[in-house]
Short mmCIF file of C-alpha atoms in Angstrom, two decimals:
data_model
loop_
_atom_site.label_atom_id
_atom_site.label_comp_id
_atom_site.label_asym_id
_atom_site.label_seq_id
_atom_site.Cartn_x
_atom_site.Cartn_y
_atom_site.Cartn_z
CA UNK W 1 84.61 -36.36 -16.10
CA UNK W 2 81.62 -37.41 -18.02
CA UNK W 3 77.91 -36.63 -17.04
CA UNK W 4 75.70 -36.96 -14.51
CA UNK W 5 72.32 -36.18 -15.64
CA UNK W 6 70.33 -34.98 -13.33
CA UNK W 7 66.54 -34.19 -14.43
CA UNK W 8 64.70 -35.72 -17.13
CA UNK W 9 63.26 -32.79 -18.85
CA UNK W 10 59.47 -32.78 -20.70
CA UNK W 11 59.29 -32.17 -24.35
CA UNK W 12 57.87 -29.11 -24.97
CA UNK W 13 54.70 -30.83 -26.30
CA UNK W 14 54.30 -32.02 -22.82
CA UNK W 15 54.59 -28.38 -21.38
CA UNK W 16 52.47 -26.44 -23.90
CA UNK W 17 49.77 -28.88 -23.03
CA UNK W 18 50.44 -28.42 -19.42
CA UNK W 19 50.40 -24.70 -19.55
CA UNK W 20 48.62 -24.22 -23.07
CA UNK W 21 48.41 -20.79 -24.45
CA UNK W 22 44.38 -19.60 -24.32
CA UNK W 23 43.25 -18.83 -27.95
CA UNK W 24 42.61 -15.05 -27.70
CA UNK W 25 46.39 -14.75 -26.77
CA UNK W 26 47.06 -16.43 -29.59
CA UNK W 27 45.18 -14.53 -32.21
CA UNK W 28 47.32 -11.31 -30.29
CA UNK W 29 50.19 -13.24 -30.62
CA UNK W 30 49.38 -13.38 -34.32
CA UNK W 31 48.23 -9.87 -35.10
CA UNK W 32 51.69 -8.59 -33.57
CA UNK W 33 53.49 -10.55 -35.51
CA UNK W 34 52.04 -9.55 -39.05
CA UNK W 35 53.01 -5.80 -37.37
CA UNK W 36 56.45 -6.89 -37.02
CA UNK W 37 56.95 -8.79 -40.39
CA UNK W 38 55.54 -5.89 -42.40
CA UNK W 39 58.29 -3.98 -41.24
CA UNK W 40 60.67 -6.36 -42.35
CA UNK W 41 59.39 -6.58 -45.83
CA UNK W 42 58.83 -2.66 -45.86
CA UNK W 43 55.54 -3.16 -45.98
CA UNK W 44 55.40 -0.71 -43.10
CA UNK W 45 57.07 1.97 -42.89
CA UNK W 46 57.20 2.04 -38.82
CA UNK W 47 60.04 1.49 -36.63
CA UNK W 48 60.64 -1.37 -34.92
CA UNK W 49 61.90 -0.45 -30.87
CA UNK W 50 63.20 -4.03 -29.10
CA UNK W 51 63.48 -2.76 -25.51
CA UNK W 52 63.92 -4.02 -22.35
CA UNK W 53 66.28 -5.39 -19.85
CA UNK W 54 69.38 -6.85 -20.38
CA UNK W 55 68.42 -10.16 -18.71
CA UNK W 56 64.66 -10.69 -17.44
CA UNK W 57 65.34 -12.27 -13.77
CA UNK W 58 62.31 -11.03 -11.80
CA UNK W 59 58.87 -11.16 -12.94
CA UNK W 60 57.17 -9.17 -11.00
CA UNK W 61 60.41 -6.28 -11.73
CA UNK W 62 59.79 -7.23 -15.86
CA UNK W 63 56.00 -7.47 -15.76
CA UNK W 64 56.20 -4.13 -14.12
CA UNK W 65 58.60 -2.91 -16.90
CA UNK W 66 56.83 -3.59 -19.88
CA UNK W 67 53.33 -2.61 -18.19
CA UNK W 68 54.68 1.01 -18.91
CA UNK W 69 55.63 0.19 -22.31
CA UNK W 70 51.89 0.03 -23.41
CA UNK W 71 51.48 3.76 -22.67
CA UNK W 72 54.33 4.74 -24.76
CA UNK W 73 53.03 2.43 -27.53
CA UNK W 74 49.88 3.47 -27.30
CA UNK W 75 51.23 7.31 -28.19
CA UNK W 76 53.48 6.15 -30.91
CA UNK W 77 51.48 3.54 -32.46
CA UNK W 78 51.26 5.21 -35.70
CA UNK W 79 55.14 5.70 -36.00
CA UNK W 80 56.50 2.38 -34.17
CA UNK W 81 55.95 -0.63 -33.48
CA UNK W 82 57.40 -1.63 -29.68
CA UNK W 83 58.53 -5.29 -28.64
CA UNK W 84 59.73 -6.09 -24.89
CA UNK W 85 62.96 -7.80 -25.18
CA UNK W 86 62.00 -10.86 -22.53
CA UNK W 87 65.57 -12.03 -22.27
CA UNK W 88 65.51 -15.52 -20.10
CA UNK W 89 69.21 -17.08 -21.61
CA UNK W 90 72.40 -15.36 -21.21
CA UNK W 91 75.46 -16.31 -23.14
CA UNK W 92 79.01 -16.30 -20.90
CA UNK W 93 82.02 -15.87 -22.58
CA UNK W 94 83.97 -17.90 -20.40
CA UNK W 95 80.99 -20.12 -18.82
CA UNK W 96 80.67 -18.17 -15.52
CA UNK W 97 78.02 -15.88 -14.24
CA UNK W 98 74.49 -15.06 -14.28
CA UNK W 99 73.09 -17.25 -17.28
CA UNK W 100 69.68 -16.27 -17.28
CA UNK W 101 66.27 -17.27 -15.41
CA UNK W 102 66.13 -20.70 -17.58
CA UNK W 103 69.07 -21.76 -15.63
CA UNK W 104 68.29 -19.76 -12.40
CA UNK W 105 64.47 -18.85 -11.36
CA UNK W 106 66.03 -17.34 -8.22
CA UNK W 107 69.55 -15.51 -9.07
CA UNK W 108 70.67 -16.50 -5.86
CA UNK W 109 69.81 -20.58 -5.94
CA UNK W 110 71.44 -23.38 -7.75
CA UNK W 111 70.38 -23.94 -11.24
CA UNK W 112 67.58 -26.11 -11.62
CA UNK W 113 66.05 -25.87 -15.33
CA UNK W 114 63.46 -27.57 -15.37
CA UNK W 115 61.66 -24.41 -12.91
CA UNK W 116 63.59 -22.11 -15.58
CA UNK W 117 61.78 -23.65 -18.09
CA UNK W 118 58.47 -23.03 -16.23
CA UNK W 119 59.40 -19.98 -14.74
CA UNK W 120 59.92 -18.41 -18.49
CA UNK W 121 57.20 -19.76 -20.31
CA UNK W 122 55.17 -18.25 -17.26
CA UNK W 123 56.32 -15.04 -17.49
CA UNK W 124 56.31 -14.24 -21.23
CA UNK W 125 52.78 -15.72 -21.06
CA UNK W 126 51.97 -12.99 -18.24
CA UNK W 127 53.09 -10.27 -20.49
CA UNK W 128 51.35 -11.47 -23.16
CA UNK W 129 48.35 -11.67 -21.12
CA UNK W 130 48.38 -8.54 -19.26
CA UNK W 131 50.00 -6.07 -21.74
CA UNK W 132 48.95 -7.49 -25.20
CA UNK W 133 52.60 -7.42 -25.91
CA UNK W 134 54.47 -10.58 -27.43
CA UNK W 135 58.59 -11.16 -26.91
CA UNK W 136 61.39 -11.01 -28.21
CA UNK W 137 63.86 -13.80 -26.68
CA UNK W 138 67.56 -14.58 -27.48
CA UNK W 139 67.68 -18.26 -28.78
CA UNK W 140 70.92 -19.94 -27.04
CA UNK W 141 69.79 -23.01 -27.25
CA UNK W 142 68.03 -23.87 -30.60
CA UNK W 143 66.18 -27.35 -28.61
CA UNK W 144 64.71 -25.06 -26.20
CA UNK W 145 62.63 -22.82 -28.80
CA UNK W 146 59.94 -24.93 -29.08
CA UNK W 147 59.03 -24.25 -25.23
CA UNK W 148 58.88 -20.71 -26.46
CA UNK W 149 57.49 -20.40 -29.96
CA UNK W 150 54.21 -20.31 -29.67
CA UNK W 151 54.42 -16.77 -27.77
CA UNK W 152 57.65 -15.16 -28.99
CA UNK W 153 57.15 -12.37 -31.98
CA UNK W 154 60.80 -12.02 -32.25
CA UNK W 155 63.84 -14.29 -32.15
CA UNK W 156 67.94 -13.14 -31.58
CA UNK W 157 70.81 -15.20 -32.27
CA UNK W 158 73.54 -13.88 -30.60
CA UNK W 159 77.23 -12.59 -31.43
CA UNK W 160 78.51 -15.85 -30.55
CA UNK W 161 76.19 -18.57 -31.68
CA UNK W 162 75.66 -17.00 -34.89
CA UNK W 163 78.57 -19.01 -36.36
CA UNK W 164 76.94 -22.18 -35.08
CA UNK W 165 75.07 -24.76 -37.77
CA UNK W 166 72.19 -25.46 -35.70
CA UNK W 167 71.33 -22.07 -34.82
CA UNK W 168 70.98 -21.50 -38.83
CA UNK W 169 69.08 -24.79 -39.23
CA UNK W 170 66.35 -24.14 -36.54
CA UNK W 171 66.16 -20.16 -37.59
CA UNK W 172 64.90 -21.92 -41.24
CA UNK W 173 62.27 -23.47 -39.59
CA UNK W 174 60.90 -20.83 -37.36
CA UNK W 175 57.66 -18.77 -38.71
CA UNK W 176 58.56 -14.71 -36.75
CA UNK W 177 61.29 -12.59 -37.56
CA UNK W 178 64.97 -13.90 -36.08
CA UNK W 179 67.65 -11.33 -36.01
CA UNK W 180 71.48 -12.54 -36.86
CA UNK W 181 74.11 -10.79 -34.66
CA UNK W 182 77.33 -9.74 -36.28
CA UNK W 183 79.79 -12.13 -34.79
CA UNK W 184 82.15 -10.60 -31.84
CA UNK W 185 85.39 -10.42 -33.91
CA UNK W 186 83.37 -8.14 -36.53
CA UNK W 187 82.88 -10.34 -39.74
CA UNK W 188 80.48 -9.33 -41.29
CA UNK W 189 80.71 -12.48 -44.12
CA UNK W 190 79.84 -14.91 -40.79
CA UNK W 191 76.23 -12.77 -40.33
CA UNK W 192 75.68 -12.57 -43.60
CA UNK W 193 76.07 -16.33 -44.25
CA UNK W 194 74.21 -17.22 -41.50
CA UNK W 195 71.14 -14.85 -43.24
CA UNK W 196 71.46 -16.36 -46.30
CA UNK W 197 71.12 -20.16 -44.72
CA UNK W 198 68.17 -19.10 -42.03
CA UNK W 199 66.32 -17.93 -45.31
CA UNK W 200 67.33 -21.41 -47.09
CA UNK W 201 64.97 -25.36 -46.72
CA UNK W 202 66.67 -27.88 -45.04
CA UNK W 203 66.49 -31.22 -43.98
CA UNK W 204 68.28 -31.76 -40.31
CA UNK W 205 68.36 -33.36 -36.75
CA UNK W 206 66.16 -31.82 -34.03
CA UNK W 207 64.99 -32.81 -30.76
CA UNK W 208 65.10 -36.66 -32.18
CA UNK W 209 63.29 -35.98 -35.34
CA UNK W 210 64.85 -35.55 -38.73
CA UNK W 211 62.79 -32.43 -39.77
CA UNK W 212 62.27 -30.30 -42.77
CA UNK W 213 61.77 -26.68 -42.87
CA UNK W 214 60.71 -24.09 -45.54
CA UNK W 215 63.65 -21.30 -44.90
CA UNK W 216 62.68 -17.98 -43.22
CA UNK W 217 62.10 -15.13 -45.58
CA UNK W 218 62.47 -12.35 -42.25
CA UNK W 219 66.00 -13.41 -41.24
CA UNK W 220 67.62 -10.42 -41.09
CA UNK W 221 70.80 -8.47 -39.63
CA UNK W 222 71.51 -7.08 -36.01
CA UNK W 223 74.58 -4.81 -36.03
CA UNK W 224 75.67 -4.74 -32.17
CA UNK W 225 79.91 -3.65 -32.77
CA UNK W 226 82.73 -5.49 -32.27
CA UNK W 227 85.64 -6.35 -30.11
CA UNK W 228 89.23 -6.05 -31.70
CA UNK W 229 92.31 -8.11 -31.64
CA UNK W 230 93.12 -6.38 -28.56
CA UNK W 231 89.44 -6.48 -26.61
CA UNK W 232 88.74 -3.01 -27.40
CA UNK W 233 85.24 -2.27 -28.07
CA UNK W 234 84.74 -1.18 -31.86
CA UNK W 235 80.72 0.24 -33.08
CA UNK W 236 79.84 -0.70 -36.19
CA UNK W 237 76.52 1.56 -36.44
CA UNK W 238 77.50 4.42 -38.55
CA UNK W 239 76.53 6.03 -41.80
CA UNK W 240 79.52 3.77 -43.32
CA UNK W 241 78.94 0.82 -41.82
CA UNK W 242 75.51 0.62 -42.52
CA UNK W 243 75.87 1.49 -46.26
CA UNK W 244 78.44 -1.16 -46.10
CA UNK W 245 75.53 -3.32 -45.07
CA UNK W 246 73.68 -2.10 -47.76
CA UNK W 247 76.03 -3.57 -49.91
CA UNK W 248 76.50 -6.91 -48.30
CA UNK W 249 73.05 -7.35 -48.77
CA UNK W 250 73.23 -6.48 -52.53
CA UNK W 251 75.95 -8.99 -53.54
CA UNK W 252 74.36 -11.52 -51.79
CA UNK W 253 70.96 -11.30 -53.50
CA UNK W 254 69.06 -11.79 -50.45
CA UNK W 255 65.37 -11.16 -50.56
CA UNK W 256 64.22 -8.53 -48.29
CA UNK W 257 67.46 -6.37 -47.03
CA UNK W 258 66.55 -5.51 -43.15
CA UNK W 259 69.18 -4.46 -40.17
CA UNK W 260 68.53 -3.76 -36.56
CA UNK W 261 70.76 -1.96 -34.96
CA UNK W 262 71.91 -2.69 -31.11
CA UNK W 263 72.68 0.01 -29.06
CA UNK W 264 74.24 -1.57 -26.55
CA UNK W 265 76.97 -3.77 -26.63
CA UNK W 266 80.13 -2.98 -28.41
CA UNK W 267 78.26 -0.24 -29.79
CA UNK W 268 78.32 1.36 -26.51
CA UNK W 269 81.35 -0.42 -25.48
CA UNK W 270 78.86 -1.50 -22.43
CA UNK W 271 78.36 2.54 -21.85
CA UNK W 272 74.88 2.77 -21.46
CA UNK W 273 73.52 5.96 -21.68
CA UNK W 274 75.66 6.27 -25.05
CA UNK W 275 72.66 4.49 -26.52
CA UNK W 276 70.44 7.77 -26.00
CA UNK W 277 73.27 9.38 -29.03
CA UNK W 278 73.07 6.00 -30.86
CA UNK W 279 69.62 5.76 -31.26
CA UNK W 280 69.77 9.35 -32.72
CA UNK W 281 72.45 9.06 -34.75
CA UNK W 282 70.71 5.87 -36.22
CA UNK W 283 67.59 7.87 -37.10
CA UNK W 284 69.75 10.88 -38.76
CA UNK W 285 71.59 8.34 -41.02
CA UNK W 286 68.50 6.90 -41.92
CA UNK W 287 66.82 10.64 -42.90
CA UNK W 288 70.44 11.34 -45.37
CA UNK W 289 70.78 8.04 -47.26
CA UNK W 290 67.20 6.28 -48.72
CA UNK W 291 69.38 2.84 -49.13
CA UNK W 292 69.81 3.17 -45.21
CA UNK W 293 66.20 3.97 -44.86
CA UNK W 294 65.05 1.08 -46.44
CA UNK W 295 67.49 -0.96 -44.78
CA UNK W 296 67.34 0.15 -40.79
CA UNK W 297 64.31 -1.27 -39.59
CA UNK W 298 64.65 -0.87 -36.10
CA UNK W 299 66.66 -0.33 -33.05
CA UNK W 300 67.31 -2.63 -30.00
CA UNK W 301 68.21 -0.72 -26.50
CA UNK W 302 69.04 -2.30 -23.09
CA UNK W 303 66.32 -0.75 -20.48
CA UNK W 304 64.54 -1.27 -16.84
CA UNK W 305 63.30 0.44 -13.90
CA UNK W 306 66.83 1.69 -12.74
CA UNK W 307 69.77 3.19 -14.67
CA UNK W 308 72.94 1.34 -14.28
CA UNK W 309 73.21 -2.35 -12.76
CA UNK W 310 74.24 -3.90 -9.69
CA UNK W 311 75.42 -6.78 -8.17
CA UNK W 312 73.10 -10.55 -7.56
CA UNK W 313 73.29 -9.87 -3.69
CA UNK W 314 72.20 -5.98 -3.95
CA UNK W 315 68.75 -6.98 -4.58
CA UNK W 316 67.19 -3.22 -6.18
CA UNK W 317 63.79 -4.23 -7.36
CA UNK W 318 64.02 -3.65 -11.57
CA UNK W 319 68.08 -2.84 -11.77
CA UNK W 320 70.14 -4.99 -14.15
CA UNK W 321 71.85 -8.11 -12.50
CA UNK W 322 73.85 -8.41 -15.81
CA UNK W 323 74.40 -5.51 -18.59
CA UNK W 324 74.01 -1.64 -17.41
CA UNK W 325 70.50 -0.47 -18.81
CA UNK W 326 68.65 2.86 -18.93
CA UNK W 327 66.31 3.63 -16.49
CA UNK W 328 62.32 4.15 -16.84
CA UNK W 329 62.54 7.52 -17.21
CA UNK W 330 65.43 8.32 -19.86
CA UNK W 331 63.99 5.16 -21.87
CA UNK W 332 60.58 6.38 -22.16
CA UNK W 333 62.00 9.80 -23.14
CA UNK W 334 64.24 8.48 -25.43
CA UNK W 335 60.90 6.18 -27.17
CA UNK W 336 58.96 9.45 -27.57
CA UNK W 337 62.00 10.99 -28.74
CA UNK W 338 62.51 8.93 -31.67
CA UNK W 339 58.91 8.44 -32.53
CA UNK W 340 59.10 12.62 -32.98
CA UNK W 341 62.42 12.16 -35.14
CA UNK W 342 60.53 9.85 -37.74
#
């Protein structure tokens, strides 16, 4: 019963100093992220591609990875706009498992966070540094963004924080795009909500402060499916569902209607090479309906070296520990693919 703490942990003030971003990163960091917003306004017509692998729990395996992404951006960089999903948290359902390299540097070792902490802000810096690419992260736990922000481009809340208050409160506060997740059971009033209060000013608790922020105006919807009353995976990605987002959007008022759709997930129902048809089928709704044109803004799709996944204790360099991905070579297909459809 009770707790036994265990590690005093910095502040991320203490950390950024420590391992401080250089300033010609940061100006990169920037430039991407004025590519990403525009799509979110419509400014830009591009499409935004959040790929990578399901959970990032090997550096050298994800610095490898997104290395070969800057080819395939470099060929489509007049059509999309390409962001390696860096994922380094990992919700479980029921608490067990794999919860991502902030909790576990080495998948095989005890957790120790405070070398997860390290270990992530090391690595997304990396791939900043050697691919000119900022991240996209999953935000699980809102006091642990700070350790983060000043090299992330793109922020996810997932299916099953997006319910939670603080999770809305920090998303107000935080200056790149941050994606909502349509809760697991499907209700689409709980992402919508959530939207409508990232985009809002508040006044809150965080990290010991009472803080103020100014509401984020790129908050914006990621449909990823559903799971029924009886656990049956249920997509939520077609031509009806998405004009049924369109609508959402319209009675709700909120300023600049945007949707990324996941691939993965209960869209797939955890099928992975169903998100080579999704993807398509995305793009094809978007080409018959304007309102879903102006809506879709971009796809996210679960990818690394190897198709499939495997087990902790297999140990294939660049194969999923967690979520089956596509492999190198149907992903970078699939990229050029879509960048063809547009």
């Amino acid at each position: 019963m009770g707790f036994s703490f265990v590690t005093e942990i910095p502040s991320p003030d203490v950390i950024r100093e420590r391992f401080p971003l250089a300033p010609e990163l940061a100006a990169r960091k920037k430039e991407r992220d004025e590519e990403i917003k525009k799509i979110i306004t419509g400014e830009s017509d591009k499409l935004l591609v959040i790929v990578g692998p399901c959970s990032a729990d090997n550096e050298e395996a994800v610095v490898d990875y997104v290395s070969r992404l800057v080819k395939v951006q470099e060929k489509t960089k007049d059509r999309l706009v390409i962001v390696p999903r860096v994922y380094t948290n990992k919700p479980r359902t029921t608490g067990e498992g794999y919860m991502g390299m902030i909790h576990q540097p080495d998948p095989e070792k005890k957790p120790d966070m405070l070398e997860g902490i390290l270990a992530i802000r090391h690595m997304h810096m990396r791939v900043l540094q050697e691919t000119g690419f900022s991240t996209a992260d999953e935000m699980l736990y809102p006091e642990n963004y700070r350790y983060l922000s000043d090299i992330l481009g793109y922020v996810a809340v997932g299916a099953r924080s997006v319910e939670n208050q603080q999770h809305r409160l920090v998303a107000s506060g935080i200056d790149v795009p941050v994606g909502m997740k349509n809760p697991t059971g499907g209700d689409l009033s709980v992402m919508m909500n959530s939207i409508y209060a990232a985009m809002g000013d508040h006044t809150f608790l965080y990290r010991g402060w009472e803080v103020e922020t100014a509401g984020n105006p790129y908050a914006h919807a990621i449909m990823r499916g559903y799971v029924n009353e009886k656990g049956d995976s249920r997509p939520n990605y077609h031509y009806e569902d998405l004009e049924q987002l369109h609508m959402l959007y319209a009675e709700k008022g909120i300023k600049n209607p945007a949707c990324i759709v996941d691939c993965n997930h209960a869209n797939s129902g955890k099928q992975y090479l169903e998100q080579i048809r999704i993807a398509k089928e995305v793009l094809h709704s978007k080409r018959h309906s304007n309102d879903i044109n102006t809506l879709v803004k971009g796809l996210m799709i679960e990818s690394y070296i190897e198709d499939g996944n495997q087990k902790i204790s297999e140990g294939t360099y660049g194969k999923s520990i967690t979520d089956a991905c596509l492999g190198w070579e149907k992903s970078e297909k699939l990229v050029l693919e879509l960048a063809d459809l547009l």
